[in-house]
């Protein structure tokens, strides 16, 4: 019989460093630190070399329940009493920040921050966020922080007050065709955070030329895509997964007063 | 009863200018000239201002069977004895080129040239062309001319010799899973010219990170798209339609010795 390892989850880890190895340079004992969804990758493929370990061609190691290529067995996540992680996959955390509020940045945060950075969300662009769940509320806050007028799409009118509070300039109930029609040909970027099945085409029609819709959740059933809608405005449908270590650090530093942010050696 | 106009098709027009209006500046009688799929657009929307009349927000006028907003009735295409076109939608054609070979550039040519320029196909990128029909053979020639190693995907082994002759570095029979698997995680750009129904996901899996698949034909039934395949490598699925006047001129000039190419006033 194969060995069965218990699974200890947890991939949004924030805590204090209790011990360091002799070769560790970036951290000292007592520092605050964080670990996200990955604890290792090949380090040599083009994606790893560019700091995009989440797209490692040779297979990354997930923070929990993944084959541990160094110690053997499987990796144990943040709900363990302690974890041992290579320093190149450990993030610096400022003692100035709220640690509990920092934890979800490590997965939900970076999953929305990374695509908005990649597709260059900024002031003057019109941005949409689909869904106000674990990912969506992060995306909304980032888009607002980047200075983009942001529309929150939801099927739940009861979420409007929260969305406003988190920075939405407008809330659109996506089941309301009249409301949706008002936004045709107007968006630069929409981040779709909803992994339940839904019609993507009603959003694709809202883009102006060269707009991009990026999905960060995969619906259980692959969606149907109207190609004509893509062709008529050279629109793009894309996907994105979490983010690399360098970018996670950039995101964490984004919330810290500038005197606190440190150069990134990774 | 509404007036019924006869339809005279033809949207890849090359010929000689027989008469010009008083205000015409770019042409004189006797010049070779060409007209593509469009003869008018609003001229004031952001897309028209950027020379991308094919994405006009207010509705362009097709070369044939489209409402003629200036003369009334409908527009008549290239199979008429003559056509009258605003000079800003007329292309310059060098007397050095083969006129018959120039005509298909006006639609099939620009439909493949434009997306490859937009997504920056160039030397050092690995490019795929799906299909070797009216569009595909043009796309193949352009990709080869731009210096990109180019793979032609076809379901018809009998097209291999033609594909080689037109510049394909490799031909892959897309029904052969073993051949397809050899190209996983390797493409930067694939232009899909096939408007018959087919599985897009087998191509999406061939991209490396940040690769783009652009469709220039809309299948009759909207395809199913595996989002997980997009997410794992931040891939993009896009559409593109013909090209703008400025870009058509650039394409026509691409084939003319450099001493012949003229500055573009449009």
Short mmCIF file of C-alpha atoms in Angstrom, two decimals:
data_model
loop_
_atom_site.label_atom_id
_atom_site.label_comp_id
_atom_site.label_asym_id
_atom_site.label_seq_id
_atom_site.Cartn_x
_atom_site.Cartn_y
_atom_site.Cartn_z
CA UNK A 1 0.00 0.00 0.00
CA UNK A 2 1.27 3.50 -0.77
CA UNK A 3 2.04 5.76 2.16
CA UNK A 4 -0.92 8.02 2.95
CA UNK A 5 0.03 11.45 4.22
CA UNK A 6 -2.40 13.65 6.13
CA UNK A 7 -3.31 16.86 4.32
CA UNK A 8 -2.71 20.08 6.26
CA UNK A 9 -4.10 22.98 4.21
CA UNK A 10 -3.28 26.70 4.41
CA UNK A 11 -1.79 28.77 1.58
CA UNK A 12 -2.25 32.32 2.90
CA UNK A 13 0.32 32.21 5.67
CA UNK A 14 1.49 35.16 7.75
CA UNK A 15 3.59 34.81 10.84
CA UNK A 16 6.91 35.28 12.57
CA UNK A 17 10.16 33.58 11.63
CA UNK A 18 11.29 31.39 14.52
CA UNK A 19 14.45 29.89 13.02
CA UNK A 20 16.60 30.52 9.94
CA UNK A 21 19.11 28.36 8.12
CA UNK A 22 22.77 29.34 7.87
CA UNK A 23 22.52 30.42 4.23
CA UNK A 24 19.47 32.68 4.73
CA UNK A 25 20.17 36.29 3.74
CA UNK A 26 16.83 38.05 3.41
CA UNK A 27 15.44 37.33 6.87
CA UNK A 28 16.38 37.14 10.50
CA UNK A 29 14.64 35.46 13.42
CA UNK A 30 11.70 37.49 14.68
CA UNK A 31 10.86 39.04 11.29
CA UNK A 32 7.30 38.99 10.08
CA UNK A 33 7.00 36.95 6.92
CA UNK A 34 4.42 35.41 4.58
CA UNK A 35 4.02 32.43 2.26
CA UNK A 36 1.48 32.13 -0.55
CA UNK A 37 0.38 29.28 -2.75
CA UNK A 38 3.81 28.13 -3.92
CA UNK A 39 6.93 27.01 -2.03
CA UNK A 40 9.14 25.90 -4.91
CA UNK A 41 9.56 25.84 -8.69
CA UNK A 42 12.26 24.74 -11.13
CA UNK A 43 14.02 28.11 -11.12
CA UNK A 44 15.51 27.63 -14.58
CA UNK A 45 12.67 27.72 -17.13
CA UNK A 46 11.94 31.03 -18.91
CA UNK A 47 8.92 31.69 -16.68
CA UNK A 48 10.82 31.16 -13.42
CA UNK A 49 13.69 33.29 -14.72
CA UNK A 50 11.22 36.12 -15.30
CA UNK A 51 9.86 35.81 -11.77
CA UNK A 52 6.64 34.15 -12.91
CA UNK A 53 6.99 30.93 -10.96
CA UNK A 54 3.24 30.32 -11.17
CA UNK A 55 3.72 29.46 -14.84
CA UNK A 56 6.76 27.21 -14.26
CA UNK A 57 7.18 24.87 -17.21
CA UNK A 58 8.56 22.04 -15.09
CA UNK A 59 5.98 22.03 -12.32
CA UNK A 60 5.88 24.11 -9.18
CA UNK A 61 5.39 22.82 -5.63
CA UNK A 62 2.15 23.92 -3.99
CA UNK A 63 2.28 25.04 -0.38
CA UNK A 64 0.24 22.06 0.75
CA UNK A 65 -0.48 18.54 -0.35
CA UNK A 66 2.05 18.73 -3.17
CA UNK A 67 4.99 16.37 -3.68
CA UNK A 68 7.86 17.75 -1.60
CA UNK A 69 10.85 17.36 -3.91
CA UNK A 70 13.37 18.30 -1.21
CA UNK A 71 12.22 16.55 1.97
CA UNK A 72 10.07 13.84 0.37
CA UNK A 73 6.44 13.15 1.22
CA UNK A 74 4.00 16.01 0.77
CA UNK A 75 4.08 19.66 1.76
CA UNK A 76 2.08 20.75 4.81
CA UNK A 77 0.34 24.15 4.75
CA UNK A 78 -0.23 27.06 7.08
CA UNK A 79 -2.39 25.23 9.55
CA UNK A 80 0.67 23.27 10.67
CA UNK A 81 2.38 24.44 13.85
CA UNK A 82 5.28 25.66 11.74
CA UNK A 83 6.47 25.43 8.12
CA UNK A 84 9.95 25.36 6.59
CA UNK A 85 10.22 27.29 3.33
CA UNK A 86 13.12 28.25 1.04
CA UNK A 87 13.69 31.99 1.53
CA UNK A 88 13.18 32.70 -2.16
CA UNK A 89 9.51 31.76 -1.68
CA UNK A 90 9.08 33.79 1.51
CA UNK A 91 7.69 37.34 1.44
CA UNK A 92 8.66 40.23 3.67
CA UNK A 93 5.83 41.68 5.75
CA UNK A 94 6.04 45.10 7.34
CA UNK A 95 5.36 45.19 11.10
CA UNK A 96 3.17 48.23 10.35
CA UNK A 97 0.41 46.26 8.64
CA UNK A 98 -2.58 44.36 10.00
CA UNK A 99 -1.40 40.74 9.81
CA UNK A 100 -4.88 39.21 9.63
CA UNK A 101 -5.81 41.53 6.77
CA UNK A 102 -2.56 40.70 5.01
CA UNK A 103 -3.10 36.94 4.86
CA UNK A 104 -5.77 36.87 2.11
CA UNK A 105 -3.52 38.98 -0.11
CA UNK A 106 -1.30 35.91 -0.50
CA UNK A 107 -3.80 34.13 -2.74
CA UNK A 108 -7.04 36.05 -3.36
CA UNK A 109 -5.10 39.31 -3.46
CA UNK A 110 -2.37 38.33 -5.88
CA UNK A 111 -4.83 36.49 -8.13
CA UNK A 112 -6.53 39.82 -8.85
CA UNK A 113 -3.51 42.14 -8.51
CA UNK A 114 -1.38 40.23 -11.02
CA UNK A 115 -3.74 40.39 -14.03
CA UNK A 116 -4.57 44.03 -13.37
CA UNK A 117 -0.86 44.85 -13.39
CA UNK A 118 -0.21 42.68 -16.44
CA UNK A 119 -3.01 44.32 -18.46
CA UNK A 120 -1.97 47.69 -17.12
CA UNK A 121 -5.08 48.84 -15.25
CA UNK A 122 -4.64 52.50 -14.42
CA UNK A 123 -6.26 55.90 -14.09
CA UNK A 124 -8.38 56.74 -17.12
CA UNK A 125 -9.32 53.17 -17.92
CA UNK A 126 -12.81 51.85 -17.28
CA UNK A 127 -12.62 48.62 -15.32
CA UNK A 128 -15.23 46.04 -14.38
CA UNK A 129 -15.12 43.40 -11.65
CA UNK A 130 -17.53 40.48 -11.95
CA UNK A 131 -18.53 39.09 -8.57
CA UNK A 132 -17.99 40.34 -5.01
CA UNK A 133 -16.66 37.21 -3.32
CA UNK A 134 -13.24 36.36 -1.95
CA UNK A 135 -11.50 37.38 -5.16
CA UNK A 136 -13.90 40.05 -6.38
CA UNK A 137 -13.71 42.26 -3.31
CA UNK A 138 -9.92 42.27 -3.60
CA UNK A 139 -10.08 43.11 -7.31
CA UNK A 140 -12.47 45.96 -6.59
CA UNK A 141 -10.19 47.46 -3.96
CA UNK A 142 -7.14 47.23 -6.24
CA UNK A 143 -8.88 48.70 -9.29
CA UNK A 144 -10.07 51.59 -7.14
CA UNK A 145 -6.59 52.03 -5.65
CA UNK A 146 -5.08 52.11 -9.16
CA UNK A 147 -7.34 55.05 -9.95
CA UNK A 148 -9.58 53.35 -12.51
CA UNK A 149 -13.32 54.11 -12.54
CA UNK A 150 -14.64 50.72 -11.48
CA UNK A 151 -17.97 49.01 -12.07
CA UNK A 152 -18.92 46.04 -9.90
CA UNK A 153 -21.13 43.45 -11.61
CA UNK A 154 -23.20 41.26 -9.32
CA UNK A 155 -26.38 39.22 -9.41
CA UNK A 156 -27.09 40.19 -5.77
CA UNK A 157 -28.53 43.68 -5.17
CA UNK A 158 -27.84 43.08 -1.46
CA UNK A 159 -24.11 43.45 -2.14
CA UNK A 160 -24.40 47.03 -3.40
CA UNK A 161 -23.64 48.73 -0.08
CA UNK A 162 -20.50 46.65 0.47
CA UNK A 163 -19.36 47.27 -3.11
CA UNK A 164 -19.74 51.05 -2.69
CA UNK A 165 -17.82 50.95 0.54
CA UNK A 166 -14.99 49.04 -1.13
CA UNK A 167 -14.60 51.56 -3.93
CA UNK A 168 -17.11 50.75 -6.69
CA UNK A 169 -18.07 53.82 -8.68
CA UNK A 170 -21.11 52.02 -10.02
CA UNK A 171 -22.88 48.73 -9.33
CA UNK A 172 -24.61 46.90 -12.18
CA UNK A 173 -27.02 44.05 -11.56
CA UNK A 174 -25.89 41.74 -14.33
CA UNK A 175 -29.30 40.10 -14.72
CA UNK A 176 -30.76 43.48 -15.73
CA UNK A 177 -30.35 43.76 -19.52
CA UNK A 178 -31.24 47.45 -19.56
CA UNK A 179 -28.48 48.26 -17.08
CA UNK A 180 -26.01 46.09 -18.98
CA UNK A 181 -26.85 47.73 -22.32
CA UNK A 182 -25.85 51.13 -20.96
CA UNK A 183 -22.24 49.93 -20.77
CA UNK A 184 -21.86 48.48 -24.30
CA UNK A 185 -18.59 49.48 -26.00
CA UNK A 186 -17.15 51.19 -22.94
CA UNK A 187 -14.80 48.90 -20.95
CA UNK A 188 -11.03 48.56 -21.22
CA UNK A 189 -10.68 45.65 -18.82
CA UNK A 190 -12.99 43.31 -16.94
CA UNK A 191 -11.80 40.86 -14.31
CA UNK A 192 -14.20 37.95 -14.01
CA UNK A 193 -13.85 36.31 -10.59
CA UNK A 194 -16.93 34.06 -10.75
CA UNK A 195 -16.21 30.36 -11.01
CA UNK A 196 -19.89 29.33 -11.14
CA UNK A 197 -21.22 28.85 -14.67
CA UNK A 198 -22.39 32.08 -16.35
CA UNK A 199 -22.63 33.65 -19.80
CA UNK A 200 -19.35 35.38 -20.72
CA UNK A 201 -20.72 36.90 -23.91
CA UNK A 202 -22.88 39.47 -22.13
CA UNK A 203 -19.61 40.88 -20.73
CA UNK A 204 -17.57 40.54 -23.93
CA UNK A 205 -20.06 42.84 -25.63
CA UNK A 206 -19.32 45.60 -23.14
CA UNK A 207 -15.75 46.16 -24.33
CA UNK A 208 -14.51 48.85 -26.56
CA UNK A 209 -11.78 48.04 -29.09
CA UNK A 210 -8.84 46.04 -27.73
CA UNK A 211 -10.49 45.43 -24.38
CA UNK A 212 -9.51 42.34 -22.40
CA UNK A 213 -11.66 40.13 -20.21
CA UNK A 214 -9.59 38.01 -17.85
CA UNK A 215 -10.95 35.04 -15.94
CA UNK A 216 -9.34 34.03 -12.68
CA UNK A 217 -11.79 31.24 -11.95
CA UNK A 218 -12.56 28.29 -14.21
CA UNK A 219 -16.30 27.52 -14.47
CA UNK A 220 -17.13 23.83 -13.96
CA UNK A 221 -18.42 23.57 -17.55
CA UNK A 222 -16.31 25.24 -20.26
CA UNK A 223 -18.25 28.27 -21.53
CA UNK A 224 -19.43 29.00 -25.05
CA UNK A 225 -17.76 32.04 -26.62
CA UNK A 226 -19.28 34.11 -29.43
CA UNK A 227 -16.31 34.70 -31.74
CA UNK A 228 -18.05 37.38 -33.76
CA UNK A 229 -18.16 39.56 -30.63
CA UNK A 230 -14.38 39.19 -30.29
CA UNK A 231 -13.75 39.96 -33.97
CA UNK A 232 -15.84 43.11 -34.22
CA UNK A 233 -13.73 45.02 -31.68
CA UNK A 234 -10.52 42.96 -31.58
CA UNK A 235 -11.42 41.91 -28.03
CA UNK A 236 -9.49 39.39 -25.99
CA UNK A 237 -10.53 36.67 -23.58
CA UNK A 238 -7.72 35.62 -21.26
CA UNK A 239 -6.97 33.67 -18.13
CA UNK A 240 -4.57 34.31 -15.28
CA UNK A 241 -3.38 32.32 -12.27
CA UNK A 242 -2.12 33.70 -8.92
CA UNK A 243 1.19 35.59 -9.32
CA UNK A 244 4.96 35.27 -8.98
CA UNK A 245 6.99 35.90 -5.85
CA UNK A 246 8.37 39.24 -7.07
CA UNK A 247 4.88 40.47 -7.83
CA UNK A 248 3.47 39.30 -4.50
CA UNK A 249 6.17 41.31 -2.74
CA UNK A 250 5.37 44.34 -4.93
CA UNK A 251 1.70 43.97 -3.92
CA UNK A 252 2.49 43.68 -0.20
CA UNK A 253 4.74 46.74 -0.43
CA UNK A 254 1.96 48.64 -2.25
CA UNK A 255 0.14 48.97 1.08
CA UNK A 256 3.12 50.01 3.17
CA UNK A 257 4.32 53.63 3.59
CA UNK A 258 7.14 54.14 1.07
CA UNK A 259 9.86 54.42 3.70
CA UNK A 260 9.04 50.86 4.70
CA UNK A 261 9.23 49.14 1.33
CA UNK A 262 12.44 47.30 0.68
CA UNK A 263 14.27 46.41 -2.51
CA UNK A 264 13.47 42.96 -3.77
CA UNK A 265 16.41 40.64 -4.14
CA UNK A 266 14.49 37.74 -5.68
CA UNK B 1 -43.10 48.22 -51.17
CA UNK B 2 -39.51 49.16 -50.36
CA UNK B 3 -37.18 49.80 -53.29
CA UNK B 4 -35.16 46.70 -54.13
CA UNK B 5 -31.64 47.41 -55.33
CA UNK B 6 -29.61 44.84 -57.25
CA UNK B 7 -26.52 43.63 -55.43
CA UNK B 8 -23.23 44.00 -57.30
CA UNK B 9 -20.49 42.34 -55.21
CA UNK B 10 -16.72 42.85 -55.30
CA UNK B 11 -14.60 44.09 -52.40
CA UNK B 12 -11.08 43.37 -53.64
CA UNK B 13 -10.89 46.01 -56.34
CA UNK B 14 -7.79 46.96 -58.31
CA UNK B 15 -7.91 49.17 -61.38
CA UNK B 16 -7.11 52.46 -63.00
CA UNK B 17 -8.56 55.83 -62.01
CA UNK B 18 -10.57 57.19 -64.92
CA UNK B 19 -11.83 60.45 -63.40
CA UNK B 20 -11.11 62.46 -60.27
CA UNK B 21 -13.10 65.12 -58.43
CA UNK B 22 -11.83 68.68 -58.06
CA UNK B 23 -10.84 68.25 -54.40
CA UNK B 24 -8.86 65.04 -54.91
CA UNK B 25 -5.22 65.41 -53.84
CA UNK B 26 -3.76 61.91 -53.55
CA UNK B 27 -4.50 60.65 -57.05
CA UNK B 28 -4.53 61.68 -60.68
CA UNK B 29 -6.26 60.17 -63.67
CA UNK B 30 -4.44 57.11 -64.97
CA UNK B 31 -3.06 56.06 -61.56
CA UNK B 32 -3.44 52.48 -60.43
CA UNK B 33 -5.59 52.29 -57.32
CA UNK B 34 -7.39 49.80 -55.09
CA UNK B 35 -10.45 49.59 -52.86
CA UNK B 36 -11.04 47.02 -50.12
CA UNK B 37 -14.03 46.10 -48.00
CA UNK B 38 -14.92 49.60 -46.78
CA UNK B 39 -15.73 52.84 -48.61
CA UNK B 40 -16.71 55.07 -45.70
CA UNK B 41 -16.84 55.41 -41.91
CA UNK B 42 -17.78 58.13 -39.43
CA UNK B 43 -14.29 59.61 -39.32
CA UNK B 44 -14.72 61.05 -35.85
CA UNK B 45 -14.92 58.15 -33.37
CA UNK B 46 -11.73 57.10 -31.53
CA UNK B 47 -11.26 54.10 -33.82
CA UNK B 48 -11.55 56.11 -37.04
CA UNK B 49 -9.21 58.75 -35.63
CA UNK B 50 -6.64 56.05 -35.02
CA UNK B 51 -6.96 54.79 -38.60
CA UNK B 52 -8.91 51.71 -37.57
CA UNK B 53 -12.06 52.38 -39.60
CA UNK B 54 -12.96 48.69 -39.50
CA UNK B 55 -13.88 49.13 -35.83
CA UNK B 56 -15.85 52.38 -36.40
CA UNK B 57 -18.24 52.92 -33.49
CA UNK B 58 -20.88 54.57 -35.64
CA UNK B 59 -21.04 52.06 -38.46
CA UNK B 60 -18.87 51.88 -41.57
CA UNK B 61 -20.12 51.59 -45.15
CA UNK B 62 -19.25 48.30 -46.84
CA UNK B 63 -18.04 48.42 -50.43
CA UNK B 64 -21.14 46.66 -51.68
CA UNK B 65 -24.75 46.20 -50.66
CA UNK B 66 -24.41 48.66 -47.79
CA UNK B 67 -26.53 51.79 -47.27
CA UNK B 68 -24.85 54.57 -49.25
CA UNK B 69 -25.05 57.52 -46.86
CA UNK B 70 -23.85 60.01 -49.48
CA UNK B 71 -25.61 59.10 -52.72
CA UNK B 72 -28.52 57.12 -51.22
CA UNK B 73 -29.49 53.58 -52.20
CA UNK B 74 -26.85 50.93 -51.72
CA UNK B 75 -23.20 50.71 -52.63
CA UNK B 76 -22.17 48.70 -55.69
CA UNK B 77 -18.96 46.68 -55.61
CA UNK B 78 -16.06 45.91 -57.89
CA UNK B 79 -17.98 43.97 -60.47
CA UNK B 80 -19.66 47.22 -61.53
CA UNK B 81 -18.24 48.89 -64.67
CA UNK B 82 -16.85 51.63 -62.43
CA UNK B 83 -17.07 52.76 -58.81
CA UNK B 84 -16.90 56.20 -57.20
CA UNK B 85 -15.03 56.23 -53.88
CA UNK B 86 -13.88 58.97 -51.50
CA UNK B 87 -10.10 59.24 -51.90
CA UNK B 88 -9.55 58.60 -48.22
CA UNK B 89 -10.76 55.02 -48.78
CA UNK B 90 -8.69 54.50 -51.94
CA UNK B 91 -5.27 52.81 -51.81
CA UNK B 92 -2.26 53.60 -53.95
CA UNK B 93 -0.99 50.70 -56.06
CA UNK B 94 2.47 50.67 -57.57
CA UNK B 95 2.61 50.08 -61.34
CA UNK B 96 5.43 47.61 -60.56
CA UNK B 97 3.19 44.98 -58.97
CA UNK B 98 1.08 42.20 -60.46
CA UNK B 99 -2.43 43.67 -60.32
CA UNK B 100 -4.25 40.33 -60.29
CA UNK B 101 -2.09 39.14 -57.39
CA UNK B 102 -2.69 42.42 -55.57
CA UNK B 103 -6.49 42.18 -55.52
CA UNK B 104 -6.85 39.47 -52.84
CA UNK B 105 -4.63 41.49 -50.51
CA UNK B 106 -7.50 43.95 -50.13
CA UNK B 107 -9.54 41.54 -48.00
CA UNK B 108 -7.90 38.14 -47.43
CA UNK B 109 -4.49 39.79 -47.21
CA UNK B 110 -5.31 42.55 -44.74
CA UNK B 111 -7.42 40.20 -42.59
CA UNK B 112 -4.26 38.20 -41.84
CA UNK B 113 -1.68 41.02 -42.05
CA UNK B 114 -3.47 43.24 -39.53
CA UNK B 115 -3.60 40.81 -36.56
CA UNK B 116 -0.02 39.70 -37.15
CA UNK B 117 1.11 43.31 -37.03
CA UNK B 118 -1.07 44.06 -34.01
CA UNK B 119 0.28 41.10 -32.03
CA UNK B 120 3.76 41.87 -33.26
CA UNK B 121 4.67 38.72 -35.18
CA UNK B 122 8.38 38.87 -35.92
CA UNK B 123 11.63 37.00 -36.21
CA UNK B 124 12.24 34.75 -33.22
CA UNK B 125 8.57 34.09 -32.52
CA UNK B 126 6.99 30.73 -33.29
CA UNK B 127 3.83 31.24 -35.31
CA UNK B 128 1.07 28.89 -36.40
CA UNK B 129 -1.48 29.29 -39.17
CA UNK B 130 -4.60 27.13 -39.00
CA UNK B 131 -5.97 26.32 -42.45
CA UNK B 132 -4.59 26.85 -45.94
CA UNK B 133 -7.56 28.46 -47.68
CA UNK B 134 -8.10 31.98 -48.99
CA UNK B 135 -7.00 33.55 -45.70
CA UNK B 136 -4.57 30.90 -44.49
CA UNK B 137 -2.28 30.99 -47.50
CA UNK B 138 -1.96 34.75 -47.11
CA UNK B 139 -1.25 34.43 -43.40
CA UNK B 140 1.41 31.83 -44.09
CA UNK B 141 3.18 34.05 -46.63
CA UNK B 142 3.13 37.04 -44.28
CA UNK B 143 4.38 35.11 -41.23
CA UNK B 144 7.22 33.73 -43.36
CA UNK B 145 7.98 37.21 -44.75
CA UNK B 146 8.09 38.63 -41.19
CA UNK B 147 10.83 36.09 -40.40
CA UNK B 148 8.86 33.93 -37.93
CA UNK B 149 9.33 30.15 -37.97
CA UNK B 150 5.85 29.14 -39.14
CA UNK B 151 3.86 25.96 -38.70
CA UNK B 152 0.88 25.30 -40.95
CA UNK B 153 -1.94 23.29 -39.37
CA UNK B 154 -4.22 21.48 -41.75
CA UNK B 155 -6.54 18.47 -41.80
CA UNK B 156 -5.51 17.77 -45.41
CA UNK B 157 -2.14 16.06 -45.99
CA UNK B 158 -2.58 16.88 -49.70
CA UNK B 159 -1.93 20.55 -48.90
CA UNK B 160 1.58 19.93 -47.58
CA UNK B 161 3.42 20.61 -50.81
CA UNK B 162 1.63 23.94 -51.34
CA UNK B 163 2.24 24.94 -47.72
CA UNK B 164 5.98 24.24 -48.06
CA UNK B 165 6.13 26.25 -51.25
CA UNK B 166 4.41 29.20 -49.55
CA UNK B 167 6.89 29.29 -46.67
CA UNK B 168 5.80 26.81 -44.01
CA UNK B 169 8.74 25.54 -41.97
CA UNK B 170 6.64 22.63 -40.76
CA UNK B 171 3.26 21.15 -41.55
CA UNK B 172 1.20 19.52 -38.80
CA UNK B 173 -1.82 17.37 -39.56
CA UNK B 174 -4.11 18.63 -36.82
CA UNK B 175 -6.04 15.35 -36.55
CA UNK B 176 -2.82 13.61 -35.50
CA UNK B 177 -2.60 13.88 -31.71
CA UNK B 178 1.01 12.68 -31.61
CA UNK B 179 2.11 15.44 -34.01
CA UNK B 180 0.11 18.03 -32.07
CA UNK B 181 1.59 16.97 -28.72
CA UNK B 182 5.10 17.72 -29.98
CA UNK B 183 4.19 21.41 -30.09
CA UNK B 184 2.70 21.83 -26.60
CA UNK B 185 3.92 24.96 -24.77
CA UNK B 186 5.82 26.34 -27.76
CA UNK B 187 3.79 28.90 -29.74
CA UNK B 188 3.76 32.69 -29.38
CA UNK B 189 0.96 33.35 -31.84
CA UNK B 190 -1.53 31.29 -33.84
CA UNK B 191 -3.81 32.74 -36.48
CA UNK B 192 -6.90 30.59 -36.92
CA UNK B 193 -8.41 31.16 -40.37
CA UNK B 194 -10.90 28.27 -40.34
CA UNK B 195 -14.55 29.29 -40.16
CA UNK B 196 -15.87 25.72 -40.14
CA UNK B 197 -16.55 24.33 -36.66
CA UNK B 198 -13.47 22.88 -34.94
CA UNK B 199 -12.02 22.42 -31.47
CA UNK B 200 -10.05 25.51 -30.42
CA UNK B 201 -8.73 23.94 -27.22
CA UNK B 202 -6.30 21.63 -29.00
CA UNK B 203 -4.59 24.79 -30.28
CA UNK B 204 -4.85 26.78 -27.04
CA UNK B 205 -2.82 24.06 -25.34
CA UNK B 206 0.08 24.64 -27.75
CA UNK B 207 0.89 28.12 -26.46
CA UNK B 208 3.63 29.08 -24.13
CA UNK B 209 2.97 31.80 -21.55
CA UNK B 210 1.25 34.93 -22.87
CA UNK B 211 0.61 33.42 -26.29
CA UNK B 212 -2.34 34.69 -28.32
CA UNK B 213 -4.67 32.80 -30.61
CA UNK B 214 -6.55 35.09 -32.97
CA UNK B 215 -9.57 34.03 -34.97
CA UNK B 216 -10.35 35.79 -38.22
CA UNK B 217 -13.30 33.61 -39.08
CA UNK B 218 -16.37 33.02 -36.92
CA UNK B 219 -17.46 29.36 -36.78
CA UNK B 220 -21.20 28.84 -37.39
CA UNK B 221 -21.66 27.49 -33.86
CA UNK B 222 -19.89 29.38 -31.04
CA UNK B 223 -17.06 27.19 -29.74
CA UNK B 224 -16.51 25.88 -26.23
CA UNK B 225 -13.40 27.25 -24.56
CA UNK B 226 -11.53 25.49 -21.74
CA UNK B 227 -10.76 28.35 -19.35
CA UNK B 228 -8.28 26.34 -17.31
CA UNK B 229 -6.04 26.12 -20.40
CA UNK B 230 -6.08 29.92 -20.64
CA UNK B 231 -5.37 30.40 -16.92
CA UNK B 232 -2.41 28.06 -16.65
CA UNK B 233 -0.27 30.04 -19.09
CA UNK B 234 -2.04 33.42 -19.15
CA UNK B 235 -3.07 32.71 -22.74
CA UNK B 236 -5.38 34.89 -24.78
CA UNK B 237 -8.11 34.13 -27.29
CA UNK B 238 -8.87 37.07 -29.56
CA UNK B 239 -10.66 38.06 -32.72
CA UNK B 240 -9.75 40.46 -35.49
CA UNK B 241 -11.56 41.90 -38.51
CA UNK B 242 -9.97 43.10 -41.80
CA UNK B 243 -7.83 46.22 -41.28
CA UNK B 244 -7.83 50.03 -41.53
CA UNK B 245 -6.95 52.08 -44.60
CA UNK B 246 -3.55 53.13 -43.26
CA UNK B 247 -2.64 49.53 -42.56
CA UNK B 248 -3.83 48.31 -45.96
CA UNK B 249 -1.55 50.89 -47.59
CA UNK B 250 1.33 49.77 -45.36
CA UNK B 251 0.70 46.18 -46.46
CA UNK B 252 0.58 47.07 -50.17
CA UNK B 253 3.81 49.05 -49.81
CA UNK B 254 5.40 46.08 -48.01
CA UNK B 255 5.68 44.31 -51.39
CA UNK B 256 7.03 47.24 -53.37
CA UNK B 257 10.74 48.11 -53.66
CA UNK B 258 11.45 50.80 -51.08
CA UNK B 259 12.05 53.54 -53.65
CA UNK B 260 8.44 53.10 -54.72
CA UNK B 261 6.67 53.35 -51.36
CA UNK B 262 5.13 56.72 -50.70
CA UNK B 263 4.33 58.57 -47.49
CA UNK B 264 0.79 58.00 -46.31
CA UNK B 265 -1.33 61.10 -45.92
CA UNK B 266 -4.40 59.37 -44.49
#
